[in-house]
Short mmCIF file of C-alpha atoms and ligand atoms in Angstrom, two decimals:
data_model
loop_
_atom_site.label_atom_id
_atom_site.label_comp_id
_atom_site.label_asym_id
_atom_site.label_seq_id
_atom_site.Cartn_x
_atom_site.Cartn_y
_atom_site.Cartn_z
CA UNK A 1267 125.44 -72.19 49.58
CA UNK A 1268 125.38 -68.58 50.70
CA UNK A 1269 124.97 -65.79 48.16
CA UNK A 1270 126.93 -63.39 50.37
CA UNK A 1271 130.67 -62.84 50.82
CA UNK A 1272 131.98 -60.80 53.72
CA UNK A 1273 134.93 -58.71 52.57
CA UNK A 1274 137.08 -58.29 55.68
CA UNK A 1275 139.96 -55.78 55.49
CA UNK A 1276 142.57 -56.48 58.15
CA UNK A 1277 145.73 -54.80 59.30
CA UNK A 1278 147.48 -55.98 62.46
CA UNK A 1279 144.33 -57.69 63.74
CA UNK A 1280 145.84 -60.90 65.16
CA UNK A 1281 144.03 -60.38 68.45
CA UNK A 1282 140.59 -59.44 67.11
CA UNK A 1283 140.16 -61.30 63.82
CA UNK A 1284 140.19 -64.85 65.27
CA UNK A 1285 137.36 -63.84 67.62
CA UNK A 1286 135.45 -62.24 64.75
CA UNK A 1287 135.77 -65.44 62.69
CA UNK A 1288 134.75 -67.51 65.71
CA UNK A 1289 131.56 -65.46 66.05
CA UNK A 1290 130.88 -65.86 62.32
CA UNK A 1291 131.00 -69.68 62.47
CA UNK A 1292 127.25 -70.02 62.95
CA UNK A 1293 126.55 -68.14 59.72
CA UNK A 1294 126.74 -69.54 56.22
CA UNK A 1295 128.45 -66.46 54.72
CA UNK A 1296 131.70 -66.73 52.73
CA UNK A 1297 134.62 -64.83 54.24
CA UNK A 1298 137.32 -63.10 52.23
CA UNK A 1299 140.10 -61.61 54.36
CA UNK A 1300 142.14 -58.94 52.58
CA UNK A 1301 145.53 -58.06 53.99
CA UNK A 1302 149.17 -57.53 53.16
CA UNK A 1303 151.42 -60.51 52.58
CA UNK A 1304 153.81 -59.32 55.28
CA UNK A 1305 151.12 -59.19 58.00
CA UNK A 1306 152.38 -62.57 59.20
CA UNK A 1307 150.94 -62.33 62.71
CA UNK A 1308 147.39 -61.80 61.43
CA UNK A 1309 147.81 -64.53 58.80
CA UNK A 1310 149.02 -67.02 61.41
CA UNK A 1311 146.21 -66.10 63.80
CA UNK A 1312 143.50 -67.31 61.39
CA UNK A 1313 145.16 -70.49 60.07
CA UNK A 1314 142.53 -72.77 61.54
CA UNK A 1315 139.49 -70.91 60.26
CA UNK A 1316 137.42 -71.56 57.18
CA UNK A 1317 138.07 -68.41 55.17
CA UNK A 1318 139.76 -67.28 51.99
CA UNK A 1319 142.77 -64.96 52.13
CA UNK A 1320 143.48 -62.38 49.46
CA UNK A 1321 146.75 -60.48 49.44
CA UNK A 1322 146.18 -56.89 48.42
CA UNK A 1323 148.28 -55.36 45.61
CA UNK A 1324 149.15 -52.15 47.41
CA UNK A 1325 148.48 -50.87 50.90
CA UNK A 1326 145.56 -49.09 52.50
CA UNK A 1327 141.98 -49.67 53.61
CA UNK A 1328 140.43 -48.66 50.27
CA UNK A 1329 142.94 -50.74 48.33
CA UNK A 1330 141.98 -53.79 50.41
CA UNK A 1331 138.27 -53.24 49.82
CA UNK A 1332 138.57 -52.62 46.07
CA UNK A 1333 140.72 -55.76 45.66
CA UNK A 1334 138.27 -57.66 47.82
CA UNK A 1335 135.07 -56.61 46.07
CA UNK A 1336 136.63 -57.30 42.66
CA UNK A 1337 137.24 -60.88 43.78
CA UNK A 1338 133.78 -61.61 45.17
CA UNK A 1339 131.95 -64.31 43.23
CA UNK A 1340 128.62 -64.21 45.07
CA UNK A 1341 125.63 -62.02 44.19
CA UNK A 1342 126.05 -59.89 47.33
CA UNK A 1343 129.04 -58.62 49.28
CA UNK A 1344 129.30 -56.96 52.68
CA UNK A 1345 132.18 -54.87 54.02
CA UNK A 1346 132.88 -56.29 57.47
CA UNK A 1347 135.54 -55.08 59.91
CA UNK A 1348 138.14 -57.34 61.50
CA UNK A 1349 138.01 -55.58 64.86
CA UNK A 1350 134.77 -56.99 66.27
CA UNK A 1351 132.87 -53.71 66.09
CA UNK A 1352 130.28 -54.97 63.60
CA UNK A 1353 127.63 -57.37 64.89
CA UNK A 1354 126.96 -60.15 62.36
CA UNK A 1355 123.41 -60.53 63.64
CA UNK A 1356 122.57 -57.31 61.76
CA UNK A 1357 123.54 -58.65 58.31
CA UNK A 1358 120.34 -60.57 57.76
CA UNK A 1359 118.28 -57.40 58.24
CA UNK A 1360 120.50 -55.61 55.74
CA UNK A 1361 119.87 -58.31 53.10
CA UNK A 1362 116.13 -58.14 53.78
CA UNK A 1363 116.17 -54.35 53.41
CA UNK A 1364 118.12 -54.59 50.13
CA UNK A 1365 115.68 -57.09 48.71
CA UNK A 1366 112.41 -55.64 49.98
CA UNK A 1367 113.24 -52.08 48.87
CA UNK A 1368 115.04 -53.22 45.72
CA UNK A 1369 118.23 -51.34 46.67
CA UNK A 1370 121.78 -51.65 45.36
CA UNK A 1371 123.52 -50.69 48.60
CA UNK A 1372 122.47 -50.71 52.24
CA UNK A 1373 124.42 -48.54 54.70
CA UNK A 1374 124.24 -49.60 58.33
CA UNK A 1375 123.88 -46.51 60.52
CA UNK A 1376 124.82 -45.64 64.09
CA UNK A 1377 122.79 -42.45 64.00
CA UNK A 1378 119.10 -43.19 63.61
CA UNK A 1379 116.46 -44.78 65.84
CA UNK A 1380 117.50 -48.02 67.60
CA UNK A 1381 121.17 -47.51 66.92
CA UNK A 1382 124.31 -46.32 68.65
CA UNK A 1383 128.02 -46.75 69.18
CA UNK A 1384 130.41 -47.80 71.93
CA UNK A 1385 133.39 -47.01 69.73
CA UNK A 1386 132.70 -43.37 68.86
CA UNK A 1387 134.68 -40.50 70.33
CA UNK A 1388 133.44 -36.92 70.36
CA UNK A 1389 135.80 -36.16 67.46
CA UNK A 1390 134.60 -39.05 65.27
CA UNK A 1391 130.98 -38.25 66.17
CA UNK A 1392 131.28 -34.61 65.07
CA UNK A 1393 133.38 -35.53 62.02
CA UNK A 1394 130.86 -38.07 60.88
CA UNK A 1395 128.00 -35.64 61.45
CA UNK A 1396 129.68 -33.03 59.24
CA UNK A 1397 130.61 -35.48 56.48
CA UNK A 1398 127.15 -37.04 56.46
CA UNK A 1399 125.64 -33.55 56.18
CA UNK A 1400 127.96 -32.67 53.27
CA UNK A 1401 127.13 -35.98 51.57
CA UNK A 1402 123.42 -35.33 51.83
CA UNK A 1403 123.56 -31.63 50.98
CA UNK A 1404 125.96 -31.74 48.03
CA UNK A 1405 125.38 -35.26 46.71
CA UNK A 1406 121.80 -36.05 47.83
CA UNK A 1407 122.91 -39.37 49.26
CA UNK A 1408 120.06 -39.47 51.74
CA UNK A 1409 121.90 -41.67 54.24
CA UNK A 1410 122.42 -41.11 57.99
CA UNK A 1411 126.00 -42.37 58.56
CA UNK A 1412 128.53 -41.88 55.78
CA UNK A 1413 131.80 -43.01 57.43
CA UNK A 1414 130.76 -46.21 59.21
CA UNK A 1415 131.19 -48.25 56.00
CA UNK A 1416 129.30 -51.30 57.21
CA UNK A 1417 127.80 -51.69 53.76
CA UNK A 1418 126.05 -54.54 51.96
CA UNK A 1419 125.43 -54.42 48.25
CA UNK A 1420 124.97 -56.04 44.88
CA UNK A 1421 128.45 -57.11 43.77
CA UNK A 1422 128.01 -56.60 40.04
CA UNK A 1423 126.74 -53.03 40.32
CA UNK A 1424 129.46 -51.94 42.72
CA UNK A 1425 132.28 -53.65 40.83
CA UNK A 1426 131.36 -51.36 37.90
CA UNK A 1427 131.78 -48.10 39.81
CA UNK A 1428 135.46 -47.67 38.98
CA UNK A 1429 136.47 -47.15 42.61
CA UNK A 1430 140.11 -46.10 42.95
CA UNK A 1431 140.70 -44.60 46.40
CA UNK A 1432 143.28 -46.65 48.30
CA UNK A 1433 143.00 -44.84 51.63
CA UNK A 1434 140.06 -44.03 53.94
CA UNK A 1435 138.53 -41.64 51.40
CA UNK A 1436 137.07 -44.86 49.96
CA UNK A 1437 134.33 -44.31 52.58
CA UNK A 1438 132.95 -41.33 50.67
CA UNK A 1439 133.95 -42.44 47.17
CA UNK A 1440 131.69 -45.48 47.42
CA UNK A 1441 128.35 -43.76 48.18
CA UNK A 1442 129.08 -40.71 46.00
CA UNK A 1443 130.00 -42.72 42.90
CA UNK A 1444 127.11 -45.12 43.53
CA UNK A 1445 124.68 -42.19 43.64
CA UNK A 1446 126.31 -40.73 40.51
CA UNK A 1447 125.51 -43.96 38.67
CA UNK A 1448 121.92 -43.82 39.92
CA UNK A 1449 122.23 -46.81 42.20
CA UNK A 1450 119.61 -47.00 44.95
CA UNK A 1451 120.91 -46.47 48.50
CA UNK A 1452 119.20 -47.18 51.82
CA UNK A 1453 119.98 -47.43 55.55
CA UNK A 1454 119.42 -49.82 58.45
CA UNK A 1455 119.94 -49.24 62.17
CA UNK A 1456 123.11 -50.60 63.71
CA UNK A 1457 124.83 -50.73 67.06
CA UNK A 1458 128.62 -50.43 66.83
CA UNK A 1459 130.54 -52.34 69.47
CA UNK A 1460 133.96 -51.50 70.88
CA UNK A 1461 136.86 -52.96 68.96
CA UNK A 1462 137.93 -56.19 70.71
CA UNK A 1463 141.66 -55.45 70.88
CA UNK A 1464 144.44 -53.78 68.96
CA UNK A 1465 144.62 -50.23 67.70
CA UNK A 1466 142.33 -48.11 65.56
CA UNK A 1467 143.97 -47.34 62.21
CA UNK A 1468 142.05 -44.17 61.45
CA UNK A 1469 143.67 -40.87 62.35
CA UNK A 1470 140.79 -38.43 62.86
CA UNK A 1471 142.70 -35.35 61.70
CA UNK A 1472 144.84 -36.75 58.87
CA UNK A 1473 142.15 -39.03 57.45
CA UNK A 1474 139.46 -36.40 58.06
CA UNK A 1475 141.32 -33.97 55.79
CA UNK A 1476 141.89 -36.67 53.18
CA UNK A 1477 138.18 -37.41 53.14
CA UNK A 1478 137.21 -33.74 52.93
CA UNK A 1479 139.69 -33.14 50.10
CA UNK A 1480 138.30 -36.05 48.15
CA UNK A 1481 134.70 -34.94 48.67
CA UNK A 1482 135.56 -31.51 47.26
CA UNK A 1483 137.33 -33.17 44.32
CA UNK A 1484 134.31 -35.37 43.56
CA UNK A 1485 131.98 -32.38 43.78
CA UNK A 1486 133.88 -30.31 41.22
CA UNK A 1487 134.65 -33.28 38.99
CA UNK A 1488 130.96 -33.79 38.23
N1 LIG B 832 144.09 -54.47 54.64
C1 LIG B 832 143.98 -53.35 55.37
N2 LIG B 832 143.02 -53.23 56.32
C2 LIG B 832 142.96 -52.07 57.01
C3 LIG B 832 143.83 -50.98 56.78
N3 LIG B 832 143.50 -49.97 57.62
C4 LIG B 832 142.46 -50.42 58.37
N4 LIG B 832 142.14 -51.69 58.00
C5 LIG B 832 141.05 -52.54 58.55
O1 LIG B 832 139.85 -51.85 58.31
C6 LIG B 832 138.95 -52.02 59.40
C7 LIG B 832 138.57 -50.65 59.98
O2 LIG B 832 139.70 -50.05 60.59
P1 LIG B 832 139.63 -49.43 62.05
O3 LIG B 832 141.00 -49.13 62.49
O4 LIG B 832 138.83 -50.31 62.94
O5 LIG B 832 138.88 -48.09 61.79
P2 LIG B 832 137.55 -47.56 62.51
O6 LIG B 832 136.55 -48.67 62.37
O7 LIG B 832 137.19 -46.32 61.79
O8 LIG B 832 137.93 -47.38 63.92
C8 LIG B 832 139.67 -52.94 60.38
O9 LIG B 832 139.26 -54.27 60.11
C9 LIG B 832 141.14 -52.75 60.04
O10 LIG B 832 141.95 -53.85 60.36
C10 LIG B 832 144.85 -51.13 55.77
O11 LIG B 832 145.66 -50.25 55.52
N5 LIG B 832 144.87 -52.33 55.10
MG1 LIG B 833 136.96 -50.05 63.96
#
């Protein structure tokens, strides 16, 4: 049986998620879909797939991921989007990197050699560049893509990080708290695909400010 669970946060993904699960059929990974109980359309769209569903306590991307990771029973977990933008073929390389370099967390990256994105806009590209710079400069994260959040890690070590951010600032809380606890972080190259269908939930301006505010908070808290 697989030692990896994919934690898949989903919000209004009835068009994309079935295709994502279809593509995942050839892999032996466990799948834990985290969504709200009232997201009936998405729930109905995946009825015939072999996956576990977890209803999140509150709302938000971070809330879904924290609930999800806390319910993973395998040695490893991987945050995996429901929109088709992550290519499952890359997961195996992430596990190999984690094991060969004895890391706690591997961050897939769109911004190093042999990588790229079909889903980036100029605004998200610049935003990510700035946040990655801040993460490396102020927190010594030494990663190349902070906001992508295609992350594979050791479940036990991450479940102990006391993650609390329920919104998209989870993206920076995870690496910063991991580094603060002396976990070992690394990166692998990734190619982000376009989302299959449906709408992007991130608002570049609103969520960008939320993320910046939380980074400043974490900097002065330590
Ligand atoms: N459960 C849950 N999932 C969410 C929420 N917001 C976004 N997601 C999921 O998180 C993933 C990333 O969101 P997306 O809109 O694609 O953001 P992007 O990848 O930055 O463009 C997708 O699988 C979404 O369905 C939320 O509030 N709750
Ligand atoms: Mg997306």
